[in-house]
Short mmCIF file of C-alpha atoms in Angstrom, two decimals:
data_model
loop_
_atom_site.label_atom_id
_atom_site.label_comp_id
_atom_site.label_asym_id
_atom_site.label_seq_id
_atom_site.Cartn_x
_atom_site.Cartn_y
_atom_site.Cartn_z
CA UNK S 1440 55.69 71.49 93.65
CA UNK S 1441 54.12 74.17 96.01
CA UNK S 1442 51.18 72.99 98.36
CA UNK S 1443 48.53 74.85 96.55
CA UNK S 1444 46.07 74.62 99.67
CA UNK S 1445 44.89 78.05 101.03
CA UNK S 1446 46.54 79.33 104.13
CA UNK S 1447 45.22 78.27 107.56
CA UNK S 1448 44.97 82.37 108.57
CA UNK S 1449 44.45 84.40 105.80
CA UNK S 1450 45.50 87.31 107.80
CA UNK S 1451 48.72 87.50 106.53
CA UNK S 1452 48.99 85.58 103.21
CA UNK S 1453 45.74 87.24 101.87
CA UNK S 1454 46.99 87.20 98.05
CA UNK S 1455 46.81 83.47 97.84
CA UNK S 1456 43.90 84.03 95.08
CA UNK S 1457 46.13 85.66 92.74
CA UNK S 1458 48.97 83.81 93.57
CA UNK S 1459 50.38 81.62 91.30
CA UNK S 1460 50.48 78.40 93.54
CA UNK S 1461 46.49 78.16 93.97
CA UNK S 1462 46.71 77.19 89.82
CA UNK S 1463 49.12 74.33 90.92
CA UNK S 1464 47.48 70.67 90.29
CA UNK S 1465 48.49 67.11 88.69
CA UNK S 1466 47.78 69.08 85.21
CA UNK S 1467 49.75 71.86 85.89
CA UNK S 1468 52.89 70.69 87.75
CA UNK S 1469 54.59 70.79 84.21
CA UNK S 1470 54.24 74.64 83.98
CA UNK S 1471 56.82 76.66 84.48
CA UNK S 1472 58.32 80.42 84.67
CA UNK S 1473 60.88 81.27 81.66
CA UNK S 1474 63.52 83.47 82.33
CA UNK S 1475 64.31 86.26 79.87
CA UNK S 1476 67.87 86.32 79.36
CA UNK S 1477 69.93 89.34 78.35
CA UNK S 1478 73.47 88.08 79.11
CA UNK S 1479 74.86 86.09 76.06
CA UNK S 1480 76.44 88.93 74.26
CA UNK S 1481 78.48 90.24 77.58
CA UNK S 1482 79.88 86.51 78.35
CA UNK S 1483 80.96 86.61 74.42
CA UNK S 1484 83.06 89.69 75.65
CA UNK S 1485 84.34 88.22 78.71
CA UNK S 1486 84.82 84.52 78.37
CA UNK S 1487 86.36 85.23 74.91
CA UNK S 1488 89.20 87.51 76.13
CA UNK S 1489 88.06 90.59 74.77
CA UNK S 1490 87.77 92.83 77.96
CA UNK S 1491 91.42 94.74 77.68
CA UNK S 1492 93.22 94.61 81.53
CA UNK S 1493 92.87 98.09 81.97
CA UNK S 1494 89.48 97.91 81.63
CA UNK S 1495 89.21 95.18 83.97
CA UNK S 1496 91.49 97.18 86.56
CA UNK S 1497 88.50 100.17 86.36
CA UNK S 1498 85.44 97.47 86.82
CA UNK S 1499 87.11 95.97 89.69
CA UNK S 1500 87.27 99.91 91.29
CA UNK S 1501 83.82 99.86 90.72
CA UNK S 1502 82.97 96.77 92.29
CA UNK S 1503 81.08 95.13 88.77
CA UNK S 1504 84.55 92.49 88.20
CA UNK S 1505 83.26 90.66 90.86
CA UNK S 1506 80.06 89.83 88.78
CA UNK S 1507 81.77 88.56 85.84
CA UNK S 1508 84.42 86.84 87.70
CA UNK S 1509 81.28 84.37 88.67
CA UNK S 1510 80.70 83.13 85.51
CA UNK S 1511 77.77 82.40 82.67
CA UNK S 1512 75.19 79.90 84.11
CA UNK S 1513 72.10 77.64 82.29
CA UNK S 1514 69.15 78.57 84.27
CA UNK S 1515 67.44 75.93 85.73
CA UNK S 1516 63.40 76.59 84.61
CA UNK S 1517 62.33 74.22 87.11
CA UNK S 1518 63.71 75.27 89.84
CA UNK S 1519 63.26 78.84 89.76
CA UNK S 1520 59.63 78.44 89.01
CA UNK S 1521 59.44 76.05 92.39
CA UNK S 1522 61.20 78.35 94.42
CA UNK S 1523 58.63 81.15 92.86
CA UNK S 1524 55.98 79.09 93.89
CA UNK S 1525 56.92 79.35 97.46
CA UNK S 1526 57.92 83.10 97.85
CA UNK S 1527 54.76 85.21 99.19
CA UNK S 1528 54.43 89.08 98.37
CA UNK S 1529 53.31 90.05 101.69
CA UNK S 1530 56.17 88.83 103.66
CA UNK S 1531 58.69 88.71 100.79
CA UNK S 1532 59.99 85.44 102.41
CA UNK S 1533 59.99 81.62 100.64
CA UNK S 1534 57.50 79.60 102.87
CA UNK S 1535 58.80 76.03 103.27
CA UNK S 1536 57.42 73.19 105.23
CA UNK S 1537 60.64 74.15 107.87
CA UNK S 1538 60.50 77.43 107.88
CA UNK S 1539 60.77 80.76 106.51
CA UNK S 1540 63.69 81.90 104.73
CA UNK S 1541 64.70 84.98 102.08
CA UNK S 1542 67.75 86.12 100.08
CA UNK S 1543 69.05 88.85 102.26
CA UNK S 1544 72.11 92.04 101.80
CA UNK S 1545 74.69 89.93 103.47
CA UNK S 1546 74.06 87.12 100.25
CA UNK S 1547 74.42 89.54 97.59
CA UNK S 1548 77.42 91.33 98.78
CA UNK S 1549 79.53 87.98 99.43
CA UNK S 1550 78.07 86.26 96.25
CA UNK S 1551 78.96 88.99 93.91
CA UNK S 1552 80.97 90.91 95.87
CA UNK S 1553 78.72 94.20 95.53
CA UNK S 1554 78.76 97.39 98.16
CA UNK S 1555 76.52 96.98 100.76
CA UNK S 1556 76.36 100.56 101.90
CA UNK S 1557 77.19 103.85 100.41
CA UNK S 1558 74.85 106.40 98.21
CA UNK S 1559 71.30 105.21 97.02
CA UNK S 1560 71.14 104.00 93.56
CA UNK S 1561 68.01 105.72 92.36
CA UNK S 1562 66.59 106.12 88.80
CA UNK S 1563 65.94 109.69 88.02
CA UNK S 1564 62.84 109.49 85.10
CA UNK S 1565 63.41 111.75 82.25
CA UNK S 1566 62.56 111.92 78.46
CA UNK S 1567 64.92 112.40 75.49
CA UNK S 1568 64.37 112.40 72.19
CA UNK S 1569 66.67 109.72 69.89
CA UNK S 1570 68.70 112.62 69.34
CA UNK S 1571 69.46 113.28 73.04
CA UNK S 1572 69.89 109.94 74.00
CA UNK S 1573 72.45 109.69 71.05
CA UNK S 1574 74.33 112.84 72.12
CA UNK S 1575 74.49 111.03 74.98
CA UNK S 1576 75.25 107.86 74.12
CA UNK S 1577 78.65 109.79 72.14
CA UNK S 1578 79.30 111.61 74.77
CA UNK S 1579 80.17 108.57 77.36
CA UNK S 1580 80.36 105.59 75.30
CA UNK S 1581 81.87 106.72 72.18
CA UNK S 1582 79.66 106.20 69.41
CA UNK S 1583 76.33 107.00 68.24
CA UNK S 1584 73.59 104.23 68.10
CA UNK S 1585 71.32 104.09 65.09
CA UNK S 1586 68.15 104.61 65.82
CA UNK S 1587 66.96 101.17 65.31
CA UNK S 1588 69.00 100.07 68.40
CA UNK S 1589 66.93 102.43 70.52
CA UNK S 1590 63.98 102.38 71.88
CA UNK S 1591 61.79 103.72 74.67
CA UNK S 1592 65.13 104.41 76.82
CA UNK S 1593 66.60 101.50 76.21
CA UNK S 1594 69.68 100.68 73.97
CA UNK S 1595 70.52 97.27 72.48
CA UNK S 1596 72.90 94.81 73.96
CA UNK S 1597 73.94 94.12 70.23
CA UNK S 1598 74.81 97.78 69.62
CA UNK S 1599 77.54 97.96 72.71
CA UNK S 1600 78.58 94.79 71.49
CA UNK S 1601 79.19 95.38 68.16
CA UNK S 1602 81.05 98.94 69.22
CA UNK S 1603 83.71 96.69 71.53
CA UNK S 1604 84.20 94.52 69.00
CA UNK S 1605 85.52 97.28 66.77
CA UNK S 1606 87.01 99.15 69.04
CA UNK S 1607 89.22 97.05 71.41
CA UNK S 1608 91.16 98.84 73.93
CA UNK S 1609 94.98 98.64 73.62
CA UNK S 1610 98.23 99.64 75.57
CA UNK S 1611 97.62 102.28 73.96
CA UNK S 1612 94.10 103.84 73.76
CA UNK S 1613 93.86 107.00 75.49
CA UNK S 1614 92.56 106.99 78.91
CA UNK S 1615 89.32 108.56 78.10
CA UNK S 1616 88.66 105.93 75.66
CA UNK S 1617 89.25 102.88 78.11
CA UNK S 1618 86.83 104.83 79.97
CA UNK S 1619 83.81 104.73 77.75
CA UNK S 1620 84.59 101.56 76.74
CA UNK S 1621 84.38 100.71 80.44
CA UNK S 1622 80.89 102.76 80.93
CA UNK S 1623 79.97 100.54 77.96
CA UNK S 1624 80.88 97.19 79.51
CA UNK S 1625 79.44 98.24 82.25
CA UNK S 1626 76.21 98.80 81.00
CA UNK S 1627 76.09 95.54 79.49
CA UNK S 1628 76.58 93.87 82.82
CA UNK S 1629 74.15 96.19 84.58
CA UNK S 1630 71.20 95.31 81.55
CA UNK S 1631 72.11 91.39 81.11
CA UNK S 1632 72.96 90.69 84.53
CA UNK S 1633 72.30 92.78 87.13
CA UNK S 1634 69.34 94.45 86.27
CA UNK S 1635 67.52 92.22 83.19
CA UNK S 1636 64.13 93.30 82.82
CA UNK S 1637 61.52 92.34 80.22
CA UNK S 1638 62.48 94.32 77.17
CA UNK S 1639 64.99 91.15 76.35
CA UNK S 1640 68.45 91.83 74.77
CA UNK S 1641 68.60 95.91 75.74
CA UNK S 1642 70.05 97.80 78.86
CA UNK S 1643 68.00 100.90 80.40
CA UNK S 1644 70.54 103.97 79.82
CA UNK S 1645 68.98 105.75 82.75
CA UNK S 1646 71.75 104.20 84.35
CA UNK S 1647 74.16 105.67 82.22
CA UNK S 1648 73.42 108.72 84.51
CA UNK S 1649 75.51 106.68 87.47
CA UNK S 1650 78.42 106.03 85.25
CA UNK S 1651 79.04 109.19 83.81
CA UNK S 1652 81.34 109.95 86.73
CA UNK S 1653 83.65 106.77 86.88
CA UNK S 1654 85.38 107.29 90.24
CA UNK S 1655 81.97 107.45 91.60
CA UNK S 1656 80.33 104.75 90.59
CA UNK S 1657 81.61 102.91 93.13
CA UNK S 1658 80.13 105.12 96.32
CA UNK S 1659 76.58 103.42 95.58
CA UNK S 1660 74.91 100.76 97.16
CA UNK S 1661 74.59 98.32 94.24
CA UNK S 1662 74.19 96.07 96.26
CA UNK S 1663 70.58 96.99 97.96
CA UNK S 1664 68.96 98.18 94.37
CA UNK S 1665 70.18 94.21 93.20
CA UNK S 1666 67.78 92.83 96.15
CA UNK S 1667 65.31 95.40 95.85
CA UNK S 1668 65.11 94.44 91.91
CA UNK S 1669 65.33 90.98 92.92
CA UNK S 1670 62.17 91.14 95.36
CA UNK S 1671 60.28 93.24 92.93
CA UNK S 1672 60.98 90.45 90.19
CA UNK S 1673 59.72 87.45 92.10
CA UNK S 1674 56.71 89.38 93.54
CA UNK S 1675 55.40 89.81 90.26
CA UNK S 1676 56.58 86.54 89.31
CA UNK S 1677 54.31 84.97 92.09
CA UNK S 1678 50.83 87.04 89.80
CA UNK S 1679 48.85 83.67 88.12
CA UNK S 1680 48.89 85.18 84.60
CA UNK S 1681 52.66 85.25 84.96
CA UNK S 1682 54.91 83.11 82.34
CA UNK S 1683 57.86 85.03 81.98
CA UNK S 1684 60.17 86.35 85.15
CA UNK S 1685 63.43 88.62 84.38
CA UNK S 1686 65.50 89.54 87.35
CA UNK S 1687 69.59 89.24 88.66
CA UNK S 1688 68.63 85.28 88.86
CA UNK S 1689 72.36 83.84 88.93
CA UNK S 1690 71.69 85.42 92.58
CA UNK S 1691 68.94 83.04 93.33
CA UNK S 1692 69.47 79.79 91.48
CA UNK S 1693 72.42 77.85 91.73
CA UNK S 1694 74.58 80.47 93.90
CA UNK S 1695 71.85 81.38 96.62
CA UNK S 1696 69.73 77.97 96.24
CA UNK S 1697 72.69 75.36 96.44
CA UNK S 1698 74.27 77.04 99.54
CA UNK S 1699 71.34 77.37 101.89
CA UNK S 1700 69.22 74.60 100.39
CA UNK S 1701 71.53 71.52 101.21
CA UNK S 1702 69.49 68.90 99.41
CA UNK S 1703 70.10 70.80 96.30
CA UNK S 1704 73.38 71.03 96.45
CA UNK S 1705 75.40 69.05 93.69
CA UNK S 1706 77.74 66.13 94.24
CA UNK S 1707 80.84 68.15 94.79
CA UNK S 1708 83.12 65.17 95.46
CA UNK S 1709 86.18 64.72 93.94
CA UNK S 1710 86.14 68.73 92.71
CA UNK S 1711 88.55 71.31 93.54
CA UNK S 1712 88.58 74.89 94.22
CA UNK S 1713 88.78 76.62 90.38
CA UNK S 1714 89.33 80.17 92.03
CA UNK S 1715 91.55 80.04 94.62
CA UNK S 1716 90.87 83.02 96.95
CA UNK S 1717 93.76 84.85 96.27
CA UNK S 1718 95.48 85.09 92.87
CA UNK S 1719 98.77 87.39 92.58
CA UNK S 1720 98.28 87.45 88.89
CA UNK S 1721 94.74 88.49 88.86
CA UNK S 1722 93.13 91.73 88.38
CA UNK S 1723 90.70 91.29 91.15
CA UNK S 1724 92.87 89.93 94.17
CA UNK S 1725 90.02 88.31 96.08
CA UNK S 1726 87.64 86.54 94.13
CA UNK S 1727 83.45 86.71 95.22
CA UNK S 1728 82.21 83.64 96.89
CA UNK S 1729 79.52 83.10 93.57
CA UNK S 1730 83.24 82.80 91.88
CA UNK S 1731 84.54 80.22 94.31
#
């Protein structure tokens, strides 16, 4: 539980009032900050076998492989509302009784294996009609979502789901077909794992904007717009009305929180290495460190 007494110099954590460690008492210390999770349907994909090699081959050129290759994970409520409890807005830093410490570019890259430099991934704001977004949606993913499963810009998880299901790539789908089904497997990961937000069980197809070119995708700095998201998420995490946090969270839990926080770290005795670091018969050669 977070020390819920006022800073000693306001100067610098000045948002302690509306932060949600000054609610913190005996009553409280049960409270805690749900995640909203997005994920189940692309782990169905994945874990199940359904992801055809070739389209494995194209999300490791993109640098998204590396995400999967790390696994489904049970969030730990508890934890991620203590280390909320500790992360300030104005320094974007976790205060601990030893220190000051932060999730930084060099985590996120080795953990999921992400690019660390390249073009900036940047969300151009437009406004289409259901009509345009399902031209759109035809035009590179390969089918046309009812307009149930969109709304606002977003497009359900359960609609790209249900359209790799019945359309599984083969030896021999055409190459422009693996493709979309790629784009659409790739929007799955970005909207349940990389870039959950609040809307629950949906990805944002503003994105679809970077995958339109496949070769491409790959010249953008996923991985600073996965920490920027990441900050942005915990800041307004920290607000006192605040129940609910979305986020990339597999970043910060068990991956981020077990390696740099030692007395969390699980008994690891007696386990070996499930990923070995290279595997000849892999798609993905070398395997992320959140994978390892």
């Amino acid at each position: 539980m977070a020390d819920n007494r006022a800073p000693e110099d306001p100067s610098v954590l000045y948002l302690q009032k509306t932060h949600m460690s000054s609610k913190v008492s005996s009553e409280t210390v049960d409270d805690i900050v749900k995640v909203k999770r997005s994920d189940n349907l692309i782990w169905k994909l994945y874990t199940d076998n359904y992801i055809h090699n070739r389209v494995l081959a194209y999300l490791d050129d993109i640098g998204f492989y590396g995400v999967l290759k790390c696994g489904s994970q049970v969030f730990d409520n508890h934890l991620i509302t203590a280390l909320v409890e500790r992360w300030r807005r104005e320094t974007h830093t976790f205060h601990f009784t030893c220190g000051e410490a932060t999730v930084t570019l060099h985590d996120v890259s080795i953990i999921w294996g992400l690019r660390i430099d390249g073009q900036v991934v940047t969300r151009i704001h437009v406004s289409h009609t259901v009509e345009e977004w399902q031209y759109i949606c035809l035009d590179l993913l390969g089918f046309v979502p009812s307009s149930k499963h969109l709304k606002g810009g977003h497009l359900s998880m359960t609609a790209l789901h249900d359209h790799c299901m019945s359309n599984l790539v083969s030896d021999d789908t055409s190459e422009v077909d693996v493709m979309k089904y790629t784009r659409c497997v790739a929007l799955m990961i970005i909207g349940g794992i990389t870039f959950p937000d609040y809307q629950g069980g949906s990805a944002r197809l503003i994105f679809l904007q970077l995958l339109r070119d496949i070769d491409n995708v790959k010249s953008y700095n996923w991985d600073s717009a996965v920490l920027a998201f990441l900050y942005r998420e915990l800041c307004n995490a920290t607000r006192i009305e605040k129940t609910t946090m979305a986020g990339p969270l597999y970043i910060l839990q068990q991956i981020w929180a077990w390696s740099r926080i030692k007395c969390l770290n699980p008994d690891r005795d007696g386990l070996t290495l499930v990923v070995p670091l290279i595997d000849p018969d892999a798609i993905i050669l070398v395997s992320p460190y959140g994978a390892r």
